Coordinates of N, CA and C and ligand atoms in Angstrom, one line a residue:
M3 N -9.5 -12.5 19.0 CA -9.4 -11.5 17.7 C -9.0 -10.0 18.4
K4 N -8.4 -9.5 17.6 CA -8.0 -7.9 18.0 C -8.7 -7.2 17.6
P5 N -8.9 -5.8 18.2 CA -10.3 -5.1 17.5 C -9.8 -4.1 16.3
F6 N -8.6 -4.2 16.1 CA -8.3 -3.6 14.8 C -7.7 -4.6 13.4
R7 N -8.6 -4.7 12.5 CA -8.0 -5.9 11.7 C -7.7 -5.6 10.0
L8 N -6.6 -5.5 9.7 CA -6.0 -4.8 8.3 C -6.0 -5.9 7.2
A9 N -6.4 -5.5 5.9 CA -6.2 -6.2 5.1 C -5.5 -5.6 4.3
I10 N -4.5 -6.1 3.7 CA -3.3 -5.6 2.7 C -3.5 -5.9 1.3
F11 N -3.9 -4.9 0.9 CA -3.7 -5.2 -1.0 C -2.6 -5.0 -1.4
A12 N -2.1 -6.2 -2.1 CA -0.6 -6.2 -2.7 C -1.0 -6.7 -4.2
S13 N 0.3 -6.1 -5.4 CA 0.4 -6.6 -6.7 C 1.8 -7.3 -6.9
G14 N 2.5 -7.0 -5.9 CA 4.0 -7.5 -6.3 C 4.6 -8.3 -5.2
S15 N 5.6 -7.7 -5.0 CA 6.8 -8.5 -4.0 C 6.7 -8.4 -2.5
G16 N 5.7 -7.4 -2.5 CA 5.0 -7.6 -0.7 C 6.2 -7.3 0.0
S17 N 7.4 -6.1 -0.4 CA 8.1 -6.1 0.7 C 7.3 -5.3 1.6
N18 N 6.6 -4.4 1.4 CA 6.0 -3.3 2.2 C 5.1 -4.6 3.0
A19 N 4.3 -5.0 2.5 CA 3.5 -6.2 3.2 C 4.2 -6.8 4.5
E20 N 5.6 -7.3 3.8 CA 6.4 -8.1 4.9 C 6.7 -7.4 6.5
A21 N 7.3 -6.1 6.1 CA 7.1 -5.1 6.9 C 6.1 -4.8 7.7
I22 N 4.9 -4.6 7.4 CA 3.6 -4.3 8.2 C 3.7 -5.6 9.0
M23 N 3.6 -6.7 8.4 CA 3.0 -8.0 8.9 C 4.0 -8.1 10.4
K24 N 5.1 -7.6 10.1 CA 6.3 -8.1 11.1 C 6.1 -7.1 12.0
F25 N 5.8 -5.6 12.0 CA 5.6 -4.8 12.8 C 4.1 -5.2 14.2
F26 N 3.2 -5.5 13.0 CA 2.1 -6.0 13.9 C 1.9 -7.0 14.1
E27 N 2.8 -8.2 14.5 CA 2.6 -9.6 14.7 C 2.5 -9.7 16.0
H28 N 3.2 -8.8 16.8 CA 2.7 -8.6 18.5 C 2.0 -7.8 18.8
H29 N 1.3 -6.8 18.3 CA 0.6 -5.6 18.6 C -0.4 -6.1 19.6
A30 N -0.6 -5.1 20.2 CA -1.6 -5.7 21.5 C -3.3 -5.1 20.6
I31 N -3.1 -4.2 19.7 CA -4.5 -4.4 19.2 C -5.0 -3.9 17.5
I32 N -3.8 -4.6 16.8 CA -4.0 -4.4 15.5 C -3.5 -5.7 14.7
E33 N -4.2 -6.1 14.1 CA -3.6 -7.2 13.4 C -3.5 -7.4 11.9
V34 N -2.9 -8.2 11.2 CA -3.1 -8.1 9.9 C -3.9 -9.1 9.7
A35 N -5.0 -9.4 9.0 CA -6.0 -10.8 9.3 C -6.0 -11.0 7.7
L36 N -5.8 -10.4 6.6 CA -5.8 -10.8 5.2 C -5.2 -10.5 4.4
I37 N -4.1 -10.8 3.2 CA -4.0 -10.4 2.5 C -4.1 -10.3 0.8
I38 N -5.0 -9.4 0.2 CA -5.1 -9.7 -1.3 C -4.4 -9.5 -2.1
S39 N -4.5 -10.4 -3.3 CA -3.5 -9.7 -4.2 C -4.3 -10.2 -5.5
N40 N -4.2 -9.2 -6.8 CA -4.6 -9.4 -7.9 C -3.8 -10.4 -9.3
K41 N -2.3 -10.7 -8.5 CA -1.7 -10.8 -9.3 C -1.1 -12.6 -8.8
E42 N -1.3 -13.8 -10.0 CA -1.1 -15.2 -9.4 C 0.6 -15.4 -8.4
N43 N 1.6 -14.8 -9.2 CA 2.7 -15.1 -9.0 C 2.8 -14.0 -7.9
A44 N 2.7 -13.0 -7.3 CA 3.0 -12.4 -6.3 C 3.5 -12.8 -5.4
G45 N 4.8 -12.1 -5.2 CA 5.7 -12.7 -3.7 C 5.3 -12.5 -2.7
V46 N 4.3 -11.7 -2.6 CA 3.3 -11.3 -1.1 C 2.6 -12.3 -0.8
I47 N 2.3 -13.8 -1.8 CA 1.2 -14.6 -1.5 C 2.4 -15.7 -0.6
E48 N 3.3 -15.8 -0.8 CA 4.6 -16.7 -0.1 C 4.8 -15.5 1.1
K49 N 4.9 -14.8 1.2 CA 5.3 -14.1 2.6 C 4.0 -14.1 3.3
A50 N 2.9 -13.9 2.9 CA 1.3 -14.3 3.7 C 1.9 -15.7 4.5
K51 N 2.2 -16.5 4.0 CA 2.1 -17.8 4.4 C 3.6 -17.9 5.5
Q52 N 4.4 -17.1 5.3 CA 5.7 -17.1 6.4 C 4.7 -16.4 7.8
F53 N 3.6 -15.5 7.5 CA 3.6 -15.2 8.6 C 2.0 -15.5 8.9
D54 N 1.6 -16.6 8.5 CA 0.3 -17.4 8.8 C -0.6 -16.3 8.7
V55 N -0.4 -15.8 7.3 CA -1.9 -14.5 7.4 C -2.7 -15.3 6.1
K56 N -3.7 -15.1 6.2 CA -4.6 -15.9 4.9 C -4.3 -15.1 3.7
S57 N -4.4 -15.8 2.6 CA -4.3 -14.9 1.7 C -5.5 -15.0 0.5
L58 N -5.7 -14.0 -0.5 CA -6.9 -14.3 -1.4 C -6.3 -13.8 -2.8
L59 N -6.9 -14.4 -3.7 CA -6.6 -14.0 -5.2 C -7.7 -13.4 -5.6
I60 N -7.8 -11.9 -6.1 CA -9.2 -11.6 -6.9 C -8.7 -11.8 -8.2
N61 N -10.1 -11.3 -9.0 CA -10.1 -11.3 -10.1 C -10.4 -9.9 -10.8
K62 N -9.4 -9.3 -11.3 CA -9.5 -8.0 -11.7 C -11.3 -7.2 -12.1
E63 N -11.7 -8.2 -13.3 CA -13.4 -8.2 -13.5 C -14.1 -8.1 -12.4
A64 N -13.8 -9.0 -11.9 CA -14.7 -9.9 -10.6 C -14.8 -8.5 -9.5
F65 N -13.6 -7.9 -9.4 CA -13.4 -6.9 -8.6 C -14.3 -5.3 -8.7
Y66 N -14.0 -5.1 -10.2 CA -15.2 -4.2 -10.0 C -16.7 -4.4 -10.6
Q67 N -17.0 -5.4 -11.2 CA -17.9 -5.7 -11.4 C -18.9 -6.8 -10.2
S68 N -18.6 -6.5 -9.2 CA -19.2 -7.5 -8.2 C -19.1 -6.7 -7.1
R69 N -19.5 -7.3 -5.6 CA -18.8 -7.0 -4.4 C -18.6 -7.8 -3.9
A70 N -18.4 -9.0 -4.4 CA -17.6 -10.2 -3.5 C -16.7 -9.7 -2.6
V71 N -15.7 -9.2 -3.1 CA -14.4 -8.6 -2.3 C -15.0 -7.9 -1.1
L72 N -15.7 -6.9 -1.1 CA -16.6 -6.4 0.1 C -16.9 -7.3 1.3
Q73 N -17.7 -8.2 0.5 CA -18.5 -9.1 1.8 C -17.3 -10.2 2.3
I74 N -16.0 -10.4 1.3 CA -15.2 -11.3 2.0 C -13.9 -10.1 3.0
L75 N -14.2 -9.0 3.0 CA -13.7 -8.2 4.1 C -14.4 -7.8 5.0
Q76 N -15.4 -7.7 5.0 CA -16.7 -7.5 6.2 C -16.9 -9.2 7.0
S77 N -16.7 -10.4 5.7 CA -17.2 -11.3 6.7 C -15.8 -11.6 7.7
H78 N -14.3 -11.1 7.1 CA -13.1 -11.2 8.3 C -12.8 -10.0 8.9
G79 N -14.1 -9.3 9.2 CA -13.9 -8.6 10.1 C -13.0 -7.5 9.9
I80 N -12.6 -7.2 9.1 CA -11.9 -6.1 8.6 C -12.1 -4.5 8.6
S81 N -11.1 -4.1 9.4 CA -11.6 -2.2 9.9 C -10.9 -1.3 8.8
H82 N -9.9 -2.1 8.6 CA -8.6 -0.8 7.8 C -8.2 -1.5 6.6
I83 N -8.2 -0.8 5.2 CA -7.6 -1.5 4.5 C -6.2 -0.5 3.9
V84 N -5.2 -1.9 3.7 CA -3.5 -0.9 3.6 C -3.2 -0.9 2.1
L85 N -2.9 -0.1 1.1 CA -2.7 -0.9 -0.2 C -1.1 -0.6 0.2
A86 N -0.5 -1.7 -0.8 CA 0.9 -2.0 -0.4 C 1.7 -2.6 -1.7
G87 N 2.2 -1.3 -2.6 CA 2.3 -1.8 -4.1 C 0.9 -2.4 -4.5
F88 N -0.3 -1.9 -4.5 CA -1.1 -2.4 -5.6 C -1.7 -1.6 -6.5
L89 N -1.8 -2.4 -7.7 CA -2.1 -1.8 -8.9 C -3.1 -1.3 -9.7
L90 N -4.2 -1.4 -9.0 CA -5.5 -1.2 -9.7 C -6.0 -0.1 -9.1
L91 N -7.1 0.5 -9.4 CA -7.8 1.4 -8.8 C -8.8 0.9 -7.8
V92 N -8.9 1.6 -6.7 CA -9.9 0.9 -5.7 C -11.2 1.5 -6.0
P93 N -12.1 0.8 -6.5 CA -13.5 1.0 -6.8 C -14.1 1.6 -5.7
D94 N -14.8 2.4 -6.2 CA -16.2 3.2 -5.5 C -16.8 2.5 -4.5
Y95 N -17.0 1.4 -4.2 CA -18.3 0.8 -4.0 C -17.1 0.7 -2.2
L96 N -15.7 0.4 -2.6 CA -15.0 -0.1 -1.5 C -14.6 1.3 -0.5
I97 N -14.6 2.5 -1.2 CA -14.1 3.5 -0.7 C -15.4 4.2 -0.1
K98 N -16.5 4.2 -0.5 CA -17.6 4.4 0.4 C -18.0 3.2 1.6
A99 N -17.6 1.9 1.3 CA -17.9 1.3 2.5 C -16.6 1.4 3.7
Y100 N -15.4 2.0 3.2 CA -14.5 2.3 4.2 C -13.7 3.4 3.8
P101 N -14.6 4.8 4.4 CA -14.5 5.9 4.3 C -13.5 6.3 4.9
D102 N -12.0 7.3 4.7 CA -10.7 7.3 5.3 C -10.3 6.2 6.0
K103 N -10.6 5.0 5.7 CA -10.2 3.6 6.2 C -9.1 3.0 5.0
I104 N -9.0 3.6 4.1 CA -7.6 2.9 3.2 C -6.9 4.0 3.0
I105 N -5.6 3.2 3.3 CA -4.2 3.9 3.0 C -3.4 3.3 1.8
N106 N -2.4 4.1 1.4 CA -1.7 4.0 0.2 C -0.6 4.7 0.6
I107 N 0.5 4.1 -0.3 CA 2.1 4.7 0.0 C 2.6 4.5 -1.2
H108 N 3.1 5.8 -1.8 CA 3.3 6.0 -3.1 C 5.2 6.3 -3.2
P109 N 5.7 5.8 -4.2 CA 7.1 6.2 -4.5 C 7.5 7.6 -4.6
S110 N 7.0 8.3 -4.7 CA 7.7 9.8 -5.0 C 6.9 11.1 -4.0
L111 N 7.2 11.9 -4.3 CA 6.4 13.2 -3.6 C 5.4 13.6 -4.3
L112 N 4.6 12.9 -4.1 CA 3.3 13.5 -4.6 C 2.8 15.2 -4.3
P113 N 2.2 15.8 -5.5 CA 1.0 15.5 -6.6 C 2.5 15.3 -7.7
K114 N 4.0 15.2 -7.6 CA 5.2 14.5 -8.3 C 4.8 13.1 -8.9
F115 N 4.7 12.8 -10.1 CA 5.1 11.6 -10.7 C 4.4 10.5 -10.0
G116 N 3.2 11.1 -9.8 CA 1.7 10.0 -9.5 C 1.2 10.4 -10.7
G117 N -0.4 9.3 -10.6 CA -1.6 9.3 -11.3 C -1.5 7.7 -12.1
K118 N -2.2 7.7 -13.4 CA -2.3 6.2 -13.6 C -1.2 5.7 -14.3
G119 N -0.6 4.7 -14.1 CA 0.7 4.3 -14.9 C 1.7 4.9 -14.2
M120 N 1.9 5.5 -12.8 CA 2.9 6.0 -12.4 C 2.8 4.7 -11.3
Y121 N 3.8 4.0 -11.2 CA 3.9 2.9 -10.1 C 5.2 2.4 -10.2
G122 N 5.6 1.8 -9.2 CA 7.1 0.9 -8.8 C 8.1 1.8 -9.7
M123 N 8.7 1.0 -10.8 CA 10.0 1.6 -11.3 C 10.0 2.6 -12.5
H124 N 8.6 2.5 -12.8 CA 8.1 3.9 -13.9 C 8.1 5.2 -12.9
V125 N 8.1 5.1 -11.6 CA 8.1 6.2 -11.0 C 9.7 6.6 -10.9
H126 N 10.4 5.7 -10.5 CA 11.6 6.2 -10.6 C 12.3 6.6 -11.4
R127 N 12.1 5.9 -13.0 CA 12.6 6.2 -14.2 C 12.4 7.9 -14.8
A128 N 11.2 7.4 -14.2 CA 10.9 9.2 -14.6 C 11.0 10.3 -13.4
V129 N 11.7 9.8 -12.4 CA 12.2 11.1 -11.5 C 13.9 11.1 -12.2
I130 N 14.3 10.1 -12.2 CA 15.9 10.3 -12.6 C 15.7 11.0 -14.6
T131 N 15.0 10.6 -15.3 CA 14.9 11.4 -16.1 C 14.7 12.9 -15.9
A132 N 13.7 13.2 -15.0 CA 13.8 14.8 -14.8 C 14.8 15.2 -14.5
K133 N 15.7 14.5 -13.7 CA 17.0 15.2 -13.3 C 16.4 15.7 -11.9
E134 N 15.2 15.5 -11.1 CA 15.4 15.9 -10.1 C 16.1 15.7 -8.9
N135 N 16.6 16.6 -8.0 CA 17.5 16.4 -6.9 C 16.9 15.5 -5.7
E136 N 15.7 15.8 -5.7 CA 15.0 14.6 -4.4 C 14.0 14.1 -5.0
S137 N 13.9 12.8 -4.1 CA 12.6 12.1 -4.1 C 12.2 11.9 -2.8
G138 N 11.4 10.6 -2.7 CA 11.1 10.4 -1.4 C 10.3 9.4 -1.7
L139 N 9.1 9.4 -0.4 CA 7.7 8.7 -0.2 C 6.3 9.7 -0.1
T140 N 5.3 9.0 -0.5 CA 3.8 9.6 0.3 C 3.2 8.8 0.8
I141 N 2.7 8.9 2.2 CA 1.8 8.0 2.5 C 0.7 8.7 2.7
H142 N -0.7 8.4 1.7 CA -2.2 9.2 1.5 C -3.1 8.3 2.0
L143 N -4.0 9.1 2.3 CA -5.6 8.3 2.5 C -6.2 8.3 1.2
V144 N -6.8 7.2 0.8 CA -7.2 6.8 -0.6 C -8.8 7.4 -1.0
N145 N -9.0 8.1 -1.9 CA -9.9 8.5 -2.7 C -10.3 7.9 -4.1
E146 N -11.3 8.3 -4.8 CA -11.3 7.8 -5.9 C -10.4 8.1 -7.0
H147 N -9.7 9.1 -6.9 CA -8.2 8.7 -8.3 C -7.3 8.6 -7.9
F148 N -6.6 8.3 -8.7 CA -5.1 7.8 -8.0 C -4.1 8.4 -7.8
D149 N -3.3 8.1 -6.2 CA -2.6 9.0 -5.6 C -3.0 10.5 -5.1
D150 N -4.5 10.6 -4.8 CA -4.7 11.7 -4.5 C -5.5 12.4 -3.1
G151 N -5.7 11.5 -2.3 CA -6.3 11.5 -0.9 C -5.4 12.2 -0.2
E152 N -6.0 12.6 0.8 CA -5.1 13.8 2.0 C -4.0 12.6 2.1
I153 N -2.8 13.8 2.4 CA -1.4 13.3 2.5 C -0.8 13.3 4.1
L154 N -0.9 11.9 4.4 CA -0.5 11.9 6.1 C 1.1 12.0 6.6
L155 N 1.9 11.7 5.5 CA 3.4 11.9 5.5 C 4.0 12.0 4.6
Q156 N 4.9 12.5 4.1 CA 6.0 12.6 3.1 C 7.6 12.6 3.8
V157 N 8.0 11.9 2.7 CA 9.5 11.6 3.9 C 10.8 12.1 2.4
K158 N 11.5 12.5 2.4 CA 12.3 13.3 1.5 C 13.4 12.4 1.0
C159 N 14.1 11.9 0.2 CA 16.0 11.7 0.2 C 16.4 12.2 -0.9
A160 N 17.7 12.4 -0.9 CA 18.7 13.5 -1.8 C 18.9 12.4 -3.2
I161 N 19.1 13.1 -4.1 CA 19.2 12.0 -5.3 C 20.5 12.3 -5.9
E162 N 21.4 11.2 -5.6 CA 23.0 12.0 -6.0 C 23.1 11.4 -7.6
T163 N 24.1 12.2 -8.1 CA 24.4 12.5 -9.3 C 24.7 11.1 -10.1
N164 N 25.4 10.1 -9.0 CA 25.5 8.9 -9.7 C 24.0 7.6 -9.4
D165 N 23.3 8.3 -8.9 CA 22.1 7.6 -8.6 C 21.0 7.3 -9.8
S166 N 21.0 5.9 -10.0 CA 20.2 5.1 -11.3 C 18.3 5.2 -10.5
A167 N 17.6 4.8 -11.6 CA 16.3 4.2 -11.2 C 16.3 3.1 -10.3
E168 N 16.9 2.3 -10.3 CA 17.1 1.3 -9.2 C 18.1 1.3 -8.1
T169 N 18.9 2.2 -8.0 CA 19.2 2.9 -6.4 C 18.4 3.6 -6.0
L170 N 18.1 4.5 -6.7 CA 16.9 5.0 -6.0 C 15.8 4.4 -5.3
A171 N 15.1 3.5 -6.1 CA 14.1 2.7 -5.9 C 14.4 1.6 -4.4
K172 N 15.5 1.7 -4.2 CA 16.1 0.7 -2.9 C 15.9 1.8 -2.1
K173 N 16.7 3.2 -2.0 CA 16.6 3.9 -1.0 C 15.4 4.5 -0.6
V174 N 14.1 4.6 -1.6 CA 13.1 4.7 -1.0 C 12.6 3.7 -0.5
L175 N 12.5 2.2 -1.2 CA 11.5 1.3 -0.4 C 12.5 1.0 1.1
Q176 N 13.5 1.3 1.4 CA 14.1 1.3 2.6 C 13.1 2.8 3.5
L177 N 13.1 3.5 2.9 CA 12.5 4.5 3.8 C 11.0 4.5 4.4
E178 N 10.0 3.5 3.0 CA 9.0 2.9 3.1 C 8.9 1.9 4.5
H179 N 9.6 0.8 4.4 CA 9.7 0.1 5.6 C 9.5 0.4 7.0
K180 N 10.6 1.5 6.6 CA 10.6 2.0 8.0 C 9.6 3.0 8.5
H181 N 8.9 3.7 7.9 CA 7.5 5.0 8.4 C 6.2 4.3 7.8
Y182 N 6.0 3.3 6.9 CA 4.8 2.7 6.7 C 4.0 2.2 7.8
P183 N 4.8 1.2 8.8 CA 4.1 0.8 9.5 C 3.7 1.3 10.7
R184 N 4.2 2.3 11.5 CA 4.2 3.0 12.0 C 3.3 4.2 12.0
V185 N 3.2 4.6 10.6 CA 2.1 5.7 10.2 C 0.7 4.6 10.0
I186 N 0.7 3.7 9.7 CA -0.6 2.7 9.9 C -0.9 2.9 11.2
A187 N 0.0 2.5 12.2 CA -0.5 2.3 13.4 C -1.1 3.8 14.0
D188 N -0.4 4.6 13.8 CA -0.9 5.9 14.5 C -2.5 6.0 14.0
W189 N -2.8 6.2 12.5 CA -3.8 6.3 11.8 C -4.8 5.8 12.3
V190 N -4.5 3.9 12.3 CA -6.0 3.4 13.1 C -5.8 3.7 14.1
G191 N -4.7 3.9 15.0 CA -5.3 4.4 16.7 C -5.9 5.5 16.9
H192 N -5.8 6.5 15.8 CA -6.5 7.9 15.8 C -8.2 7.6 15.1
S193 N -8.1 6.7 14.2 CA -9.4 6.3 13.4 C -10.5 6.3 14.1
Ligands
GAR201 C1 6.3 0.4 -3.4 O1 7.5 1.0 -4.0 C2 5.5 1.2 -3.3 O2 5.7 2.3 -3.1 C3 5.0 1.1 -4.9 O3 5.2 -0.1 -5.0 C4 6.4 -0.9 -4.6 C5 5.8 -2.3 -3.8 O4 7.0 -2.7 -3.8 N1 3.6 1.7 -5.1 C6 3.0 2.5 -5.9 O5 3.8 2.6 -6.9 C7 1.8 2.7 -6.2 N2 1.4 3.8 -7.2 P1 6.9 -4.0 -2.1 O6 5.9 -4.8 -3.4 O7 8.1 -4.2 -2.0 O8 6.0 -3.9 -1.3

């Protein structure tokens, strides 16, 4: 068992989770030990299987009303939590149990286009509608508010006049796959 064990929380297709599992597959001290999803048909469940990583489905009500998820994390020896397209607000009991040990990626230059309801394509559509000339990604620590903790990295990309929400999403996602795994490695290494 490696000294640092990550749980990835994801609700969607899981392309970031995949990039992270690939990056840490043969890492010396960090491993992805668990995938947690709140969506039954999320692509991330299939990706976990491909990497032989255990996955677990959680129920939204139970997530907020009981501490079963915390017990599961502890029983798996999870040291750090990585949010990768996870759409639920992290409950206080998890933030208290993992202080500065929960990280998130957001597909805009926070604080712009962040907050409740701002996720995935909603973000990119809002950025295009606002006629921004740049967007990008933000990697930050998680606190009790949506998209609000200490920022560890922002990476920008230009928006061309012919960009749509879809082409912008692709550009930002590519940057996410490139930067998120190495930022996680640095963060875990310094914690
Ligand atoms: C990513 O673009 C991530 O930044 C975003 O959801 C997408 C998940 O894609 N997260 C948020 O919007 C959080 N507010 P993936 O499932 O392919 O990794």
